[in-house]
XYZ file of N, CA, C and O in Angstrom:
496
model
N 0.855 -1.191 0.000
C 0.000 0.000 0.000
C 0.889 1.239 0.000
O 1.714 1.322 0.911
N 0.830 2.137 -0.840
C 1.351 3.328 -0.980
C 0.814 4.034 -0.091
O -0.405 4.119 0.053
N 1.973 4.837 0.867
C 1.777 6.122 1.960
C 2.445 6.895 1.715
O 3.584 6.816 1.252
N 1.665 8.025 2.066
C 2.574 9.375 1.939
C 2.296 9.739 3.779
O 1.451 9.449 4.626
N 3.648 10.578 3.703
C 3.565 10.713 5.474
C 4.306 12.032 5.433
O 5.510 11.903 5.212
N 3.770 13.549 5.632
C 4.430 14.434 5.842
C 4.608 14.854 7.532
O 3.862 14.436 8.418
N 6.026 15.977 7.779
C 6.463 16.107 8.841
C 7.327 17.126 8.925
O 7.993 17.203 7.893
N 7.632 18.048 9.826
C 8.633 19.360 9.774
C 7.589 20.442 9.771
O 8.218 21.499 9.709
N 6.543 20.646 9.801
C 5.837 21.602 9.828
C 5.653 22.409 11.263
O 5.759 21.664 12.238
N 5.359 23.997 11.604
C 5.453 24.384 12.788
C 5.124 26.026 12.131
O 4.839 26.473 11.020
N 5.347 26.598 13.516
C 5.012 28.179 13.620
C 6.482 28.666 13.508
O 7.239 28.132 14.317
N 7.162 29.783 12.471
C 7.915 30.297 12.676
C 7.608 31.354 12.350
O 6.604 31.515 11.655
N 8.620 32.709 12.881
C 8.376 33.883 12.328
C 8.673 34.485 10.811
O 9.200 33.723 10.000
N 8.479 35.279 10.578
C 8.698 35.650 8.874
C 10.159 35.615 8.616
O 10.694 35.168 9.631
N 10.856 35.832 7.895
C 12.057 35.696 7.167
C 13.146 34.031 7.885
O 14.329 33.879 7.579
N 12.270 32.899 8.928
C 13.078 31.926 9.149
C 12.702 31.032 8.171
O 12.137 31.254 7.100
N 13.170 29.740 8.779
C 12.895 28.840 7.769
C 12.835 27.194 7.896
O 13.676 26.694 8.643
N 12.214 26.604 7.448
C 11.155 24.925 7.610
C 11.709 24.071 6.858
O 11.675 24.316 5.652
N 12.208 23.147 7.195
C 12.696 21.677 6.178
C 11.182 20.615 6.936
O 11.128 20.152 8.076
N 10.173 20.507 5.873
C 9.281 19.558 5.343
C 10.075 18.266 4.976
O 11.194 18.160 4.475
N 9.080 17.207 5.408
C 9.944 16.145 4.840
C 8.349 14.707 4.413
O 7.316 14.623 5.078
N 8.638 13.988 3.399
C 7.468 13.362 3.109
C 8.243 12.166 3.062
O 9.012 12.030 2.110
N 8.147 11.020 4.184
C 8.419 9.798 4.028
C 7.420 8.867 2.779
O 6.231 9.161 2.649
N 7.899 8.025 2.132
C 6.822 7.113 1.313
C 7.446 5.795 1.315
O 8.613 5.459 1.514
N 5.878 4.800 0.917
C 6.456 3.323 1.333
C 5.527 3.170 0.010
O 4.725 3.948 -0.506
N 5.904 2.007 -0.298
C 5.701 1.049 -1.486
C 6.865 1.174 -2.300
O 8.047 1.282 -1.977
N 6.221 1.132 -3.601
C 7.231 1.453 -4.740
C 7.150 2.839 -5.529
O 7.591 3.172 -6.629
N 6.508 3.440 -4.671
C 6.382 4.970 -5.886
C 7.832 5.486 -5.721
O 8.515 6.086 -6.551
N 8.073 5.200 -4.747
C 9.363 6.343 -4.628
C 10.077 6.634 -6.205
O 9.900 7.646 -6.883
N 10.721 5.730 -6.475
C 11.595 5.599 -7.395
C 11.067 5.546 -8.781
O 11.923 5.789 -9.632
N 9.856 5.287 -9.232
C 9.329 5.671 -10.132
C 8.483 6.657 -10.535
O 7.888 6.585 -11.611
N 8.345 7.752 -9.633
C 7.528 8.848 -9.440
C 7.821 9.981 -9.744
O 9.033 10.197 -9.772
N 7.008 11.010 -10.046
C 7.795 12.335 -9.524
C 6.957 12.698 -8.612
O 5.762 12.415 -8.697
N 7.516 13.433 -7.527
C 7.066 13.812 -5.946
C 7.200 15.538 -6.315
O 8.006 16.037 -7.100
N 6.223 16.209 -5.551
C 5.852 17.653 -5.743
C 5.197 17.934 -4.095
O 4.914 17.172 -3.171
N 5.147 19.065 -4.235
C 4.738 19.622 -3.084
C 3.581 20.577 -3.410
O 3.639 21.288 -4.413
N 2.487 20.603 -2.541
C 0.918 21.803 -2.607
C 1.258 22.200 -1.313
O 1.928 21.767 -0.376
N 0.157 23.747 -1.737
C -0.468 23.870 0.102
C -1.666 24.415 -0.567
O -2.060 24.545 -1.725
N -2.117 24.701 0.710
C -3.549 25.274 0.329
C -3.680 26.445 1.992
O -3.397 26.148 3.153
N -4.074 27.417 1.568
C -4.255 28.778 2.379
C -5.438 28.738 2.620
O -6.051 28.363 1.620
N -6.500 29.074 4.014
C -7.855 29.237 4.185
C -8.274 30.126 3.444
O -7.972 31.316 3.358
N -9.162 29.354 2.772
C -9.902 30.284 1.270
C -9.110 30.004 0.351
O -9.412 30.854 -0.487
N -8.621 29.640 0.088
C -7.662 28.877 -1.664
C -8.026 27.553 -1.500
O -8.333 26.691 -0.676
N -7.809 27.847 -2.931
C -7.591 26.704 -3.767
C -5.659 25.576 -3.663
O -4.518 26.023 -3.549
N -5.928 24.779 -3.722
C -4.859 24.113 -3.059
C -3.850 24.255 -4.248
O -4.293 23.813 -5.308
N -2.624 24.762 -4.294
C -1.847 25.186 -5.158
C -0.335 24.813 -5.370
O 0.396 24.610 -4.400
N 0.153 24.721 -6.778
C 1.190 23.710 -6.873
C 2.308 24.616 -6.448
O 2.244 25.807 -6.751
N 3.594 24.026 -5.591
C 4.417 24.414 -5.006
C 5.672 24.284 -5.748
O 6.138 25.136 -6.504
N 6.094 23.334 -5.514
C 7.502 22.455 -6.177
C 7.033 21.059 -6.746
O 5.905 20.606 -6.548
N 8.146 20.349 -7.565
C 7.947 18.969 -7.508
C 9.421 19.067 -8.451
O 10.079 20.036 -8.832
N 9.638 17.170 -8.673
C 11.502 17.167 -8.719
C 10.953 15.804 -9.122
O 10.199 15.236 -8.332
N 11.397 14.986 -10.776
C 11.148 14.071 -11.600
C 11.727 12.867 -10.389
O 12.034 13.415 -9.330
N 11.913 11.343 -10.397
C 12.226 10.762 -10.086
C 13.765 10.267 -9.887
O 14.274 9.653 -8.949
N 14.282 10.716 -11.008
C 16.007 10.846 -11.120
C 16.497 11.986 -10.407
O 17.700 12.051 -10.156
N 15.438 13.209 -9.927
C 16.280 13.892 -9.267
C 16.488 15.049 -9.696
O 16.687 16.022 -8.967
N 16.459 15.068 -11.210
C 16.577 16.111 -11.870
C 15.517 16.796 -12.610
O 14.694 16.031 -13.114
N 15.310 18.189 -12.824
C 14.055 19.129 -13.070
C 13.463 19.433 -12.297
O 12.237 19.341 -12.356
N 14.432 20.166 -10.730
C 12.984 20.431 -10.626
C 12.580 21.628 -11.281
O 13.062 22.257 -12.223
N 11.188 21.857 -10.279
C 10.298 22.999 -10.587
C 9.516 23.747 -9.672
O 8.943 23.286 -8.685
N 9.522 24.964 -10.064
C 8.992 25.571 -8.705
C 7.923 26.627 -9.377
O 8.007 26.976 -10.555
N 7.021 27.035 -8.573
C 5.830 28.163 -8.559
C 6.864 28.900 -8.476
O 7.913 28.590 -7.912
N 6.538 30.287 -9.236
C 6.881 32.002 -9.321
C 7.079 32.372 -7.675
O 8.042 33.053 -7.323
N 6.269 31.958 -6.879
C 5.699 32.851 -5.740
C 7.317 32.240 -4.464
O 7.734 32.765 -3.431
N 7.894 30.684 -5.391
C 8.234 30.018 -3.768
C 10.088 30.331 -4.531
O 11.028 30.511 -3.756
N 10.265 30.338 -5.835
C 11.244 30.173 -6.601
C 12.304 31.563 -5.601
O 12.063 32.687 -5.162
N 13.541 30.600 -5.628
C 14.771 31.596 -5.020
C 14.328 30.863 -3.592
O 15.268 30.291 -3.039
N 13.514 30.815 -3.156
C 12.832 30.578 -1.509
C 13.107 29.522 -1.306
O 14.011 29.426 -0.476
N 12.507 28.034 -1.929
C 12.275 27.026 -1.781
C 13.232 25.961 -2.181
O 13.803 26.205 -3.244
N 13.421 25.309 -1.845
C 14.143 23.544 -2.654
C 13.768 22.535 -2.388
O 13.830 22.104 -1.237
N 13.386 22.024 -3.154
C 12.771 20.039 -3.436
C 13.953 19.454 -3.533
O 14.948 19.829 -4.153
N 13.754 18.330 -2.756
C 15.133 17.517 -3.255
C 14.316 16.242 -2.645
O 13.208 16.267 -2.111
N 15.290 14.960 -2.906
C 14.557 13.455 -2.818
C 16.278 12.492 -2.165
O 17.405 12.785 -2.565
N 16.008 11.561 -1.299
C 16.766 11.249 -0.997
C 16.365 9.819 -0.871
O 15.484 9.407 -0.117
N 17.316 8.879 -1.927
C 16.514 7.301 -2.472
C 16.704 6.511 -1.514
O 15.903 5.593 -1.342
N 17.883 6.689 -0.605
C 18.379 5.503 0.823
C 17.078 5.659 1.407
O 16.319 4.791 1.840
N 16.938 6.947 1.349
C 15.772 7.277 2.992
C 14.216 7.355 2.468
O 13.285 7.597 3.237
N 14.010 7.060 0.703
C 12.592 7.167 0.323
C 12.001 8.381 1.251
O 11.078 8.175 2.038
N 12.463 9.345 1.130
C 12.034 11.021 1.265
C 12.227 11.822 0.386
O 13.135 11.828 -0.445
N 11.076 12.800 0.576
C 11.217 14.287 -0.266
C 11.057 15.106 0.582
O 10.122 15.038 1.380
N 11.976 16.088 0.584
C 12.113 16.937 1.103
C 11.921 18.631 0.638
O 12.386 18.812 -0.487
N 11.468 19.614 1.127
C 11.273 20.986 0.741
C 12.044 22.057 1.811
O 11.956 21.859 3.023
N 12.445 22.661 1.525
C 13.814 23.437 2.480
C 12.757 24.631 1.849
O 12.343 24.626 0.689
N 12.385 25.760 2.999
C 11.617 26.607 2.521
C 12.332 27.695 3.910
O 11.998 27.795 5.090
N 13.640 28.519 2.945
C 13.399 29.673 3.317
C 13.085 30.741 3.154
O 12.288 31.086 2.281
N 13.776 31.679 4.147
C 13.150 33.237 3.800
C 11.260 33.130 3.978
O 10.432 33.723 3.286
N 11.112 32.587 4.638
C 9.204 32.717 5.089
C 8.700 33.810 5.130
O 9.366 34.714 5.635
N 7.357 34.099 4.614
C 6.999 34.878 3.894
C 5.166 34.346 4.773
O 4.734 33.197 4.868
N 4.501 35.612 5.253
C 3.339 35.709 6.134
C 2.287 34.766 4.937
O 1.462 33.883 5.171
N 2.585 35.185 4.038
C 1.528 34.549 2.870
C 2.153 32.593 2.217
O 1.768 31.864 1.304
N 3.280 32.455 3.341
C 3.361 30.969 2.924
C 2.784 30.087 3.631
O 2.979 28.882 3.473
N 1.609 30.829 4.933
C 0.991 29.962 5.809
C 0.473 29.012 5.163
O -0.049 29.493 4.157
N 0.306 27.656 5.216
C -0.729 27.133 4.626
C -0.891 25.375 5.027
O -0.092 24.896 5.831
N -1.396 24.967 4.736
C -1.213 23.551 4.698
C -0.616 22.539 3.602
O -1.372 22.093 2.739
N 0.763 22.172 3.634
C 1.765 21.472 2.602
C 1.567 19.986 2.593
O 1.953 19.219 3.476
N 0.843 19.625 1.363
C 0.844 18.557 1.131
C 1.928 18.044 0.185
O 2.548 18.769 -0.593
N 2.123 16.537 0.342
C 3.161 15.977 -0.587
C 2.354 14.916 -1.724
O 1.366 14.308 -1.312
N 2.703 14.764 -2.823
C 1.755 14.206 -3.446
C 2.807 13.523 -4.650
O 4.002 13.805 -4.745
N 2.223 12.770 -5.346
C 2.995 11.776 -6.142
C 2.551 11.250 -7.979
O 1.338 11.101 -8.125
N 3.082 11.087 -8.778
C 2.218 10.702 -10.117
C 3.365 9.910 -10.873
O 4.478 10.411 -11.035
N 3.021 8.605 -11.341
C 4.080 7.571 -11.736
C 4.318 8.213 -13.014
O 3.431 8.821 -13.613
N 5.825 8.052 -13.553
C 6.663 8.669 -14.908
C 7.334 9.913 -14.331
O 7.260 10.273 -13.156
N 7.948 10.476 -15.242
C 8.511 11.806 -15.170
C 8.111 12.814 -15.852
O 8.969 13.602 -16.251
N 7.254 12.957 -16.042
C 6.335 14.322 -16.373
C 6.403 15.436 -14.446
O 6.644 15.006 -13.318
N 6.148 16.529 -14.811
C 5.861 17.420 -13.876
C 4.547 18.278 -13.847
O 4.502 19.505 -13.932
N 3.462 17.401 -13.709
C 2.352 18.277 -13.605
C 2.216 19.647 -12.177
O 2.723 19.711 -11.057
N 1.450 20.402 -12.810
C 1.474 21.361 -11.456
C -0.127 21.469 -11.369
O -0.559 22.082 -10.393
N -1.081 20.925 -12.309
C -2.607 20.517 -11.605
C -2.340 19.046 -10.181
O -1.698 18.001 -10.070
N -3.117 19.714 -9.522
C -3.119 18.457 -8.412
C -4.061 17.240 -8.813
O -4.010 16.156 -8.231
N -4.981 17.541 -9.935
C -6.327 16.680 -10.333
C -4.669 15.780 -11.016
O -4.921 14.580 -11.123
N -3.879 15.950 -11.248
C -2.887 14.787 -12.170
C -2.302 14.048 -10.991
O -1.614 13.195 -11.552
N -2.171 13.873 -9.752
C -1.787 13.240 -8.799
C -2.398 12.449 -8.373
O -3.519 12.855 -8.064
N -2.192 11.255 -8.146
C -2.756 9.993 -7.739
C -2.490 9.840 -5.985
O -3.400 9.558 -5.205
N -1.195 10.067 -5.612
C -0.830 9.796 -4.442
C -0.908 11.021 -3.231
O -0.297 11.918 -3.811
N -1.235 11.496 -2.113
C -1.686 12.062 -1.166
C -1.330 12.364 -0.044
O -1.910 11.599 0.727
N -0.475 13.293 0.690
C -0.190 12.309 1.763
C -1.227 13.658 2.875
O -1.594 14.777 2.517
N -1.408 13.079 4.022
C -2.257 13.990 5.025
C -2.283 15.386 5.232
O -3.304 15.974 5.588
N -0.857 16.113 4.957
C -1.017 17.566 5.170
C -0.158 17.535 6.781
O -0.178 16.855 7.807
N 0.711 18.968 6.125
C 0.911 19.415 8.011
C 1.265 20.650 7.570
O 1.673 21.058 6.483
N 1.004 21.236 8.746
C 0.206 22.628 8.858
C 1.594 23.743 9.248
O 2.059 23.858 10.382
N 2.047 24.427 8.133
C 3.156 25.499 8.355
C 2.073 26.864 8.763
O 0.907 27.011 8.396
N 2.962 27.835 9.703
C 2.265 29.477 10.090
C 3.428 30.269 10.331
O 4.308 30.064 11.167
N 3.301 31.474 9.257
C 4.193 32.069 9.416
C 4.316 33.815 9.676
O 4.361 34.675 8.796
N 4.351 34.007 11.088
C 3.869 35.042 11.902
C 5.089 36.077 11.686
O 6.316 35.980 11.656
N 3.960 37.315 11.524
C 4.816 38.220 10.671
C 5.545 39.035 12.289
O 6.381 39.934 12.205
């Protein structure tokens, strides 16, 4: 059974900064590409980052780019998001999510895999 399991989430103040981390079990890891959402009270849940399965491409939203880094680590079947420089408007809830091949969609309707959400706030 494929899990997604996110973790690293918390309250920091504006300009610090959050390493997210999304454990996964089965076999997606390695054949996937892994991306990152959040979703803000009152939004729409919105594409963040995501990083092909080899590791290479990633990609980032306008809003997180310079800020953010995706990276994947195959020993430890994790993805990880290094999000600094926090920004009052990156509050949100970061999901990790998954879609077999190496394409990089940034609709979430193209993701198959899910993982629960944990809850970043970032107090100005």
């Amino acid at each position: 059974q494929v899990q997604l399991r996110e973790s690293g989430g918390g309250l920091v103040q504006a300009g610090g900064s959050l390493r997210l981390s999304c454990a996964t079990s089965g076999r997606i890891f390695a054949s996937h590409t892994m991306a990152w959402f959040r979703r803000a009270p009152g939004k729409e849940r919105e594409f963040v980052a995501a990083v092909t399965w080899s590791g290479e491409r990633p990609y980032y939203a306008d809003a997180v780019k310079g800020r953010f880094t995706i990276s994947r680590d195959g020993a430890k079947n994790t993805v990880y998001l290094q999000m600094n420089s926090l920004k009052p408007e990156d509050t949100a809830v970061y999901y990790c999510a998954g879609v077999f091949g190496s394409i990089v969609p940034t609709s979430p309707s193209n993701y198959n895999y899910w993982g629960q959400g944990t809850q970043v706030t970032v107090s100005s």
